[in-house]
Amino acid sequence: MRKGSCCMFTSGVAGAVLLIMGISLFVSGLFQTLIHNKLKREITLTEDSKIFATWKNPPPPVYMEFFIFNVTNPDKFLKGEAKPHLTTMGPYTYREYRPKHNVSFVYNGTKVAAYTAKIFVFEPEKSVGDPNVDLVTTVNIPAVAVMNRIKGAGFWVSSGISMYMGSIGTTMFMTHTVQELLWGFKDPLLSRLKTIKPDTDEYFGLMLHVSLRSDAYLWILLQIFCRSIHMRFEKEVELKGIPAYRFTPPRDVLASGENNPENKGFCLTPKKCLDDGVLDVSVCRKGAPVVVSFPHFHLGDEKYAKAIDGISPVHEHHQTFLDLNPTMGVPVRAMKRAQINIHLERMTGFPLTRNLNSTIFPILFLNESVVIDDASAARIQKLLLIVTLVSHFPLILVALGVILLLVSIILAIHFYQNKVIANTQNTLNTIATA
């Protein structure tokens, strides 16, 4: 009896102490503060932080995939007999390396400065063909850029330039290798213009000079869009055992100024503003009539996709998104997708354009992707496990306290039951003896 009463008393006291401690820790938020400070030390960019080496030379592979649109009926399109028919060539995949050089901490270590060089290495096993061999027919962008630059100079100037272009064999469409289209080639028209205007760059390439909580907004800079865009929470996902929130651009991010007043400032020619889903970036493309969008005009006005054979937007394949772990704010996967288009229209003085209606003509789309590597995923899983265990420690104390109190109550019930039985037995023995 003495042993049982001792266990009852000990479990009761221990249970009460654990219950009080657990509730106190939970209410005070002490462990949550400790976890926050621990995570802050882990992810803060300092020279002695664990994340510094990863930031300086990122281990997860970044891939840039290019999908080129090949025009199969350029003559019929130019004659106004058919809308353009495009076939997709790709992916042509490049591994992107981003080592940081000249890293220095400034402003008393509160900011870091670095030079990031981008190096692209072709990945044949992840590609459909050889970019040095495969030919693609697309809009003659240098020619269209030249015509667009001088279209306001008057009929006679435009006609003179048009005849000059015809004399050197310039047409509205060109055929080059994928390598030349992406990384540059010497254009004959630009070379001739360079003799007249020395600051003209005679090389053209689409990638030449390119530096490439759930209710919150995320802002990212899309350099190909010449602007930042915001992203909103879409859904919860999981990758390599790591839970994440998926953020993706909403439909209004590239909506016209008519449908989203915040975008009115992006249209510099009010009478020629484009509709939803496309953005004129000619201002930051040396006057070339470049229009950017999401691939296959995803999130855009359906008229743009309907004007081209071979274009069909699919949300899962053409969306831009970022998957972030909500606990640590660490990106685990990202897909940055964009499409380059050329705005073709009839221009006075250029007979080549006489049959053209206003058309947003797709040239290519790209997908810059990164997925967390297995080693980094394992480290994050370990940290998340520690965070889960530590954050639940006060609740564990409360649970243990409740269990010990229940044990104490059960022991007390058994103790008093045994005591009653013992007293009854003693009374019966006394009566029998008497």
Coordinates of C-alpha atoms in Angstrom, one line a residue:
M1 CA 0.0 0.0 0.0
R2 CA 2.8 2.3 0.9
K3 CA 4.5 1.6 -2.5
G4 CA 1.2 2.3 -4.4
S5 CA 0.6 5.6 -2.6
C6 CA 4.2 6.7 -3.3
C7 CA 3.7 6.0 -7.1
M8 CA 0.4 7.8 -7.0
F9 CA 1.9 10.8 -5.4
T10 CA 5.0 10.9 -7.6
S11 CA 3.0 10.6 -10.9
G12 CA 0.5 13.2 -9.8
V13 CA 3.2 15.7 -8.9
A14 CA 5.2 15.0 -12.1
G15 CA 2.1 15.2 -14.2
A16 CA 1.1 18.5 -12.7
V17 CA 4.6 19.9 -13.1
L18 CA 4.8 18.8 -16.8
L19 CA 1.4 20.1 -17.5
I20 CA 2.2 23.6 -16.0
M21 CA 5.6 23.7 -17.8
G22 CA 4.0 22.7 -21.2
I23 CA 1.2 25.2 -20.9
S24 CA 3.7 28.0 -19.8
L25 CA 6.1 27.3 -22.7
F26 CA 3.2 27.1 -25.2
V27 CA 1.7 30.4 -24.0
S28 CA 5.1 32.2 -23.8
G29 CA 6.2 31.1 -27.2
L30 CA 9.7 30.5 -26.0
F31 CA 10.3 27.5 -28.2
Q32 CA 8.8 29.2 -31.3
T33 CA 11.3 32.1 -30.7
L34 CA 14.2 29.7 -30.4
I35 CA 13.2 28.0 -33.6
H36 CA 12.8 31.3 -35.4
N37 CA 16.3 32.4 -34.3
K38 CA 17.8 29.0 -35.3
L39 CA 16.3 29.2 -38.7
K40 CA 17.3 32.8 -39.1
R41 CA 20.9 31.8 -38.4
E42 CA 20.7 29.0 -40.9
I43 CA 19.3 31.0 -43.8
T44 CA 20.9 34.5 -43.2
L45 CA 23.6 35.2 -45.7
T46 CA 26.8 35.8 -43.8
E47 CA 30.4 34.6 -44.5
D48 CA 30.2 32.0 -41.7
S49 CA 26.6 30.8 -42.4
K50 CA 26.0 27.3 -43.8
I51 CA 24.0 28.8 -46.7
F52 CA 26.9 31.0 -47.9
A53 CA 28.7 28.4 -49.9
T54 CA 25.5 27.2 -51.5
W55 CA 24.6 30.8 -52.5
K56 CA 28.0 31.5 -53.9
N57 CA 28.0 28.4 -56.1
P58 CA 24.5 27.0 -56.3
P59 CA 24.5 23.2 -56.4
P60 CA 21.0 22.5 -57.9
P61 CA 21.3 22.4 -61.7
V62 CA 19.6 25.2 -63.6
Y63 CA 18.4 24.3 -67.1
M64 CA 17.4 26.6 -69.9
E65 CA 15.1 24.9 -72.5
F66 CA 14.4 26.5 -75.8
F67 CA 11.4 25.7 -77.9
I68 CA 11.6 27.2 -81.4
F69 CA 8.6 27.9 -83.6
N70 CA 9.3 26.9 -87.2
V71 CA 7.1 28.5 -89.9
T72 CA 5.9 26.0 -92.6
N73 CA 3.9 28.2 -94.8
P74 CA 5.7 31.6 -95.0
D75 CA 4.7 32.3 -98.6
K76 CA 1.0 31.7 -98.1
F77 CA 1.0 33.8 -95.0
L78 CA 2.7 36.7 -96.8
K79 CA 0.2 36.5 -99.6
G80 CA -2.7 36.7 -97.1
E81 CA -3.9 33.2 -98.2
A82 CA -3.6 31.5 -94.8
K83 CA -2.8 32.2 -91.2
P84 CA 0.7 31.1 -90.2
H85 CA 1.3 27.5 -89.4
L86 CA 3.9 26.7 -86.8
T87 CA 5.6 23.5 -85.6
T88 CA 7.6 23.4 -82.4
M89 CA 11.2 22.4 -82.4
G90 CA 12.7 21.5 -79.0
P91 CA 13.7 21.4 -76.4
Y92 CA 17.2 22.5 -77.0
T93 CA 18.6 22.3 -73.5
Y94 CA 21.5 24.2 -71.9
R95 CA 22.9 23.7 -68.4
E96 CA 23.2 27.1 -66.8
Y97 CA 26.1 27.8 -64.4
R98 CA 25.9 30.8 -62.1
P99 CA 29.1 31.1 -60.0
K100 CA 29.4 34.4 -58.2
H101 CA 32.7 36.4 -58.3
N102 CA 34.0 39.4 -56.4
V103 CA 31.8 38.7 -53.4
S104 CA 32.0 41.5 -50.8
F105 CA 29.9 42.4 -47.8
V106 CA 29.1 46.1 -47.6
Y107 CA 27.2 48.5 -45.3
N108 CA 28.6 46.9 -42.1
G109 CA 27.7 43.4 -43.4
T110 CA 24.1 44.2 -43.9
K111 CA 24.3 43.8 -47.7
V112 CA 26.3 41.6 -50.1
A113 CA 27.5 42.6 -53.6
A114 CA 28.6 40.1 -56.2
Y115 CA 29.1 39.7 -60.0
T116 CA 27.1 36.8 -61.4
A117 CA 28.3 35.3 -64.6
K118 CA 26.0 33.1 -66.6
I119 CA 27.6 30.2 -68.5
F120 CA 25.5 28.1 -70.9
V121 CA 26.6 24.6 -71.8
F122 CA 24.6 22.5 -74.3
E123 CA 23.1 19.2 -73.0
P124 CA 22.7 16.9 -76.0
E125 CA 21.1 14.1 -74.0
K126 CA 18.3 16.5 -72.9
S127 CA 17.8 17.9 -76.4
V128 CA 16.0 16.8 -79.5
G129 CA 18.8 17.6 -82.0
D130 CA 22.0 19.5 -82.8
P131 CA 21.5 23.3 -82.7
N132 CA 24.5 23.7 -85.1
V133 CA 22.7 21.6 -87.7
D134 CA 18.9 22.0 -87.3
L135 CA 17.4 24.7 -89.4
V136 CA 14.5 26.9 -88.5
T137 CA 12.5 29.3 -90.6
T138 CA 11.1 32.4 -88.7
V139 CA 10.4 36.1 -89.0
N140 CA 13.4 38.1 -90.3
I141 CA 13.6 40.0 -87.0
P142 CA 16.5 42.4 -88.1
A143 CA 14.5 43.4 -91.2
V144 CA 11.3 44.0 -89.3
A145 CA 13.2 46.0 -86.7
V146 CA 14.7 48.2 -89.4
M147 CA 11.3 48.7 -91.0
N148 CA 9.7 49.5 -87.7
R149 CA 12.4 52.1 -86.8
I150 CA 11.8 54.1 -90.0
K151 CA 8.1 53.6 -90.6
G152 CA 7.4 57.1 -89.5
A153 CA 10.0 58.7 -91.7
G154 CA 7.7 59.1 -94.6
F155 CA 6.7 57.3 -97.8
W156 CA 9.8 58.1 -99.9
V157 CA 12.3 57.2 -97.2
S158 CA 10.5 54.0 -96.5
S159 CA 10.3 53.1 -100.2
G160 CA 14.0 53.9 -100.7
I161 CA 14.9 51.6 -97.8
S162 CA 12.5 49.0 -99.1
M163 CA 14.2 49.0 -102.5
Y164 CA 17.6 48.8 -100.9
M165 CA 16.5 45.8 -98.8
G166 CA 15.2 44.1 -102.0
S167 CA 18.5 44.7 -103.8
I168 CA 20.4 42.7 -101.2
G169 CA 17.9 39.9 -101.0
T170 CA 16.2 40.8 -97.7
T171 CA 12.8 39.0 -97.2
M172 CA 10.3 38.9 -94.4
F173 CA 11.4 35.4 -93.3
M174 CA 14.8 33.9 -92.7
T175 CA 16.3 30.5 -92.2
H176 CA 19.1 29.9 -89.8
T177 CA 20.4 27.2 -87.5
V178 CA 19.0 27.1 -84.0
Q179 CA 22.5 28.0 -82.8
E180 CA 22.6 31.1 -84.9
L181 CA 19.1 32.2 -84.0
L182 CA 19.8 31.9 -80.3
W183 CA 23.4 33.0 -79.9
G184 CA 24.0 35.3 -82.8
F185 CA 24.9 35.6 -86.5
K186 CA 26.2 38.4 -88.7
D187 CA 23.2 39.8 -90.5
P188 CA 23.8 41.2 -94.0
L189 CA 21.3 44.0 -93.7
L190 CA 22.7 45.2 -90.4
S191 CA 26.2 44.9 -91.8
R192 CA 25.3 47.3 -94.7
L193 CA 23.6 49.7 -92.3
K194 CA 26.7 49.7 -90.1
T195 CA 28.6 51.3 -93.0
I196 CA 26.1 54.2 -92.8
K197 CA 25.6 54.2 -89.1
P198 CA 28.7 52.9 -87.3
D199 CA 27.0 52.3 -83.9
T200 CA 24.8 49.7 -85.5
D201 CA 25.4 46.2 -84.1
E202 CA 25.8 43.9 -87.1
Y203 CA 25.2 40.7 -85.1
F204 CA 21.8 39.5 -84.1
G205 CA 20.8 36.7 -81.8
L206 CA 17.8 36.3 -79.5
M207 CA 20.0 35.5 -76.5
L208 CA 22.9 37.8 -77.5
H209 CA 23.4 40.4 -74.6
V210 CA 20.9 38.7 -72.4
S211 CA 21.5 38.6 -68.8
L212 CA 19.5 36.1 -68.3
R213 CA 2.8 33.0 -46.4
S214 CA -0.1 31.7 -48.7
D215 CA -2.0 35.0 -49.0
A216 CA 1.1 37.0 -49.8
Y217 CA 2.3 38.4 -53.1
L218 CA 5.7 37.5 -54.4
W219 CA 7.5 39.8 -56.8
I220 CA 10.0 38.5 -59.3
L221 CA 12.0 40.2 -62.0
L222 CA 11.5 38.7 -65.5
Q223 CA 14.2 40.4 -67.5
I224 CA 12.8 39.2 -70.8
F225 CA 9.6 41.1 -69.8
C226 CA 11.5 44.2 -68.8
R227 CA 9.5 44.4 -65.6
S228 CA 8.6 42.8 -62.4
I229 CA 5.5 40.7 -62.0
H230 CA 3.7 39.5 -58.9
M231 CA 2.8 35.9 -58.0
R232 CA 0.0 34.6 -55.9
F233 CA -0.6 31.4 -53.9
E234 CA -2.2 28.7 -56.1
K235 CA -2.0 25.4 -54.2
E236 CA 0.0 23.2 -51.8
V237 CA 2.4 20.8 -53.4
E238 CA 5.2 18.4 -52.3
L239 CA 8.6 17.7 -53.8
K240 CA 11.1 15.1 -52.5
G241 CA 9.2 14.9 -49.2
I242 CA 9.2 18.7 -48.7
P243 CA 5.9 20.5 -48.5
A244 CA 5.6 23.7 -50.4
Y245 CA 3.3 26.5 -51.5
R246 CA 3.1 27.1 -55.2
F247 CA 3.0 30.7 -56.3
T248 CA 2.1 31.6 -59.9
P249 CA 1.3 34.8 -61.9
P250 CA -2.4 35.5 -61.9
R251 CA -4.3 36.4 -65.1
D252 CA -4.4 40.1 -64.3
V253 CA -0.6 40.4 -64.2
L254 CA -0.4 40.8 -68.0
A255 CA -3.9 42.1 -68.5
S256 CA -4.5 45.2 -70.6
G257 CA -4.7 48.6 -69.0
E258 CA -8.5 48.5 -69.7
N259 CA -8.9 45.4 -67.6
N260 CA -6.2 46.2 -65.1
P261 CA -5.6 49.9 -64.6
E262 CA -2.3 49.2 -62.8
N263 CA -0.9 48.1 -66.3
K264 CA -1.8 51.3 -68.1
G265 CA 1.7 52.7 -67.8
F266 CA 3.2 49.8 -69.8
C267 CA 1.4 51.0 -73.0
L268 CA 3.3 53.9 -74.4
T269 CA 1.1 54.3 -77.5
P270 CA -2.4 54.6 -76.0
K271 CA -4.2 54.2 -79.4
K272 CA -2.3 50.9 -80.1
C273 CA -2.5 49.2 -76.8
L274 CA -2.5 45.4 -76.9
D275 CA -5.0 43.1 -75.3
D276 CA -4.7 40.7 -72.4
G277 CA -1.7 38.5 -72.1
V278 CA 0.9 40.2 -74.2
L279 CA 3.4 43.1 -73.5
D280 CA 5.1 45.4 -75.9
V281 CA 8.8 45.7 -74.9
S282 CA 10.1 47.4 -78.0
V283 CA 11.3 50.3 -75.9
C284 CA 13.9 48.1 -74.2
R285 CA 14.7 46.1 -77.4
K286 CA 16.2 48.9 -79.4
G287 CA 12.9 49.7 -81.1
A288 CA 12.4 46.2 -82.5
P289 CA 8.7 45.3 -82.3
V290 CA 9.2 42.6 -79.7
V291 CA 6.2 41.4 -77.8
V292 CA 6.5 39.1 -74.8
S293 CA 4.0 36.7 -73.4
F294 CA 3.7 33.4 -71.5
P295 CA 4.2 30.3 -73.8
H296 CA 1.4 29.7 -76.3
F297 CA -0.2 32.9 -75.1
H298 CA -1.1 31.3 -71.7
L299 CA -3.3 33.7 -69.7
G300 CA -3.8 35.8 -72.8
D301 CA -6.7 36.8 -75.0
E302 CA -7.8 33.8 -76.9
K303 CA -7.6 35.7 -80.2
Y304 CA -3.8 35.6 -80.2
A305 CA -3.7 31.8 -80.0
K306 CA -6.5 31.4 -82.6
A307 CA -4.6 33.5 -85.1
I308 CA -1.8 30.9 -85.3
D309 CA -2.0 27.3 -86.3
G310 CA 0.0 25.2 -83.9
I311 CA -0.6 27.2 -80.8
S312 CA -2.5 25.8 -77.9
P313 CA -2.0 27.0 -74.3
V314 CA -2.0 24.4 -71.5
H315 CA -1.8 25.6 -67.9
E316 CA 0.4 22.8 -66.5
H317 CA 2.9 23.0 -69.4
H318 CA 3.1 26.8 -69.9
Q319 CA 2.7 28.4 -66.5
T320 CA 5.5 30.1 -64.6
F321 CA 5.6 29.1 -61.0
L322 CA 7.7 29.0 -57.8
D323 CA 7.4 26.4 -55.1
L324 CA 8.5 27.6 -51.6
N325 CA 8.6 25.8 -48.4
P326 CA 6.5 27.9 -46.0
T327 CA 8.5 27.1 -42.9
M328 CA 11.9 28.1 -44.1
G329 CA 11.0 30.2 -47.2
V330 CA 13.4 28.1 -49.3
P331 CA 12.6 27.6 -53.0
V332 CA 12.4 23.9 -53.9
R333 CA 11.4 24.2 -57.5
A334 CA 10.9 27.0 -60.1
M335 CA 9.9 27.2 -63.7
K336 CA 10.3 30.6 -65.4
R337 CA 8.6 30.5 -68.8
A338 CA 8.3 33.2 -71.4
Q339 CA 7.7 33.6 -75.1
I340 CA 9.2 36.0 -77.6
N341 CA 7.0 37.3 -80.3
I342 CA 7.3 39.8 -83.1
H343 CA 4.4 42.3 -83.9
L344 CA 3.9 42.1 -87.6
E345 CA 1.7 44.7 -89.3
R346 CA 1.2 46.6 -92.6
M347 CA 3.8 49.4 -93.0
T348 CA 3.6 52.1 -95.6
G349 CA 6.3 52.0 -98.2
F350 CA 7.2 48.4 -97.7
P351 CA 5.4 46.1 -100.2
L352 CA 6.5 43.0 -98.4
T353 CA 4.0 43.9 -95.7
R354 CA 1.0 44.8 -97.9
N355 CA -1.0 41.7 -97.1
L356 CA -0.2 41.6 -93.4
N357 CA -2.8 42.2 -90.8
S358 CA -1.8 42.9 -87.2
T359 CA -0.3 39.6 -86.0
I360 CA 1.6 38.7 -82.8
F361 CA 3.9 36.2 -84.4
P362 CA 5.6 33.6 -82.0
I363 CA 9.3 33.1 -82.4
L364 CA 10.3 30.8 -79.5
F365 CA 9.5 30.2 -75.8
L366 CA 12.0 29.3 -73.1
N367 CA 11.8 27.4 -69.8
E368 CA 14.4 28.2 -67.2
S369 CA 14.0 25.6 -64.5
V370 CA 15.6 24.5 -61.2
V371 CA 14.8 21.7 -58.9
I372 CA 16.4 21.2 -55.5
D373 CA 19.1 18.6 -55.4
D374 CA 18.8 15.4 -53.3
A375 CA 21.6 16.5 -50.8
S376 CA 19.9 19.9 -50.2
A377 CA 16.5 18.2 -49.9
A378 CA 17.8 15.8 -47.3
R379 CA 19.2 18.7 -45.2
I380 CA 15.9 20.6 -45.4
Q381 CA 14.0 17.5 -44.4
K382 CA 16.3 17.1 -41.4
L383 CA 15.8 20.7 -40.4
L384 CA 12.0 20.5 -40.8
L385 CA 11.9 17.4 -38.6
I386 CA 13.9 19.2 -35.9
V387 CA 11.6 22.2 -36.2
T388 CA 8.5 19.9 -36.0
L389 CA 9.8 18.1 -32.9
V390 CA 11.0 21.2 -31.1
S391 CA 7.9 23.3 -31.9
H392 CA 5.7 20.5 -30.6
F393 CA 7.8 20.0 -27.4
P394 CA 5.4 22.1 -25.2
L395 CA 2.5 20.0 -26.5
I396 CA 4.5 16.8 -25.8
L397 CA 5.0 18.0 -22.2
V398 CA 1.3 18.8 -21.9
A399 CA 0.4 15.3 -23.2
L400 CA 2.9 13.6 -20.8
G401 CA 1.5 15.7 -17.9
V402 CA -2.1 14.7 -18.8
I403 CA -1.0 11.0 -19.1
L404 CA 0.8 11.1 -15.7
L405 CA -2.2 12.8 -14.1
L406 CA -4.5 10.1 -15.5
V407 CA -2.1 7.4 -14.2
S408 CA -2.2 9.1 -10.8
I409 CA -6.0 9.2 -10.8
I410 CA -6.2 5.5 -11.8
L411 CA -3.7 4.6 -9.1
A412 CA -5.7 6.7 -6.6
I413 CA -8.9 4.9 -7.5
H414 CA -7.1 1.5 -7.2
F415 CA -5.6 2.6 -3.9
Y416 CA -8.9 3.6 -2.4
Q417 CA -10.6 0.5 -3.8
N418 CA -8.0 -1.7 -2.2
K419 CA -8.3 0.3 1.0
V420 CA -12.0 -0.2 1.1
I421 CA -11.6 -3.9 0.4
A422 CA -9.0 -4.2 3.1
N423 CA -11.1 -2.4 5.7
T424 CA -14.1 -4.6 4.7
Q425 CA -12.0 -7.7 5.1
N426 CA -10.7 -6.6 8.5
T427 CA -14.3 -5.9 9.7
L428 CA -15.4 -9.4 8.5
N429 CA -12.5 -11.0 10.2
T430 CA -13.3 -9.2 13.4
I431 CA -16.9 -10.3 13.3
A432 CA -16.0 -13.9 12.6
T433 CA -13.5 -14.0 15.5
A434 CA -16.1 -12.5 17.9

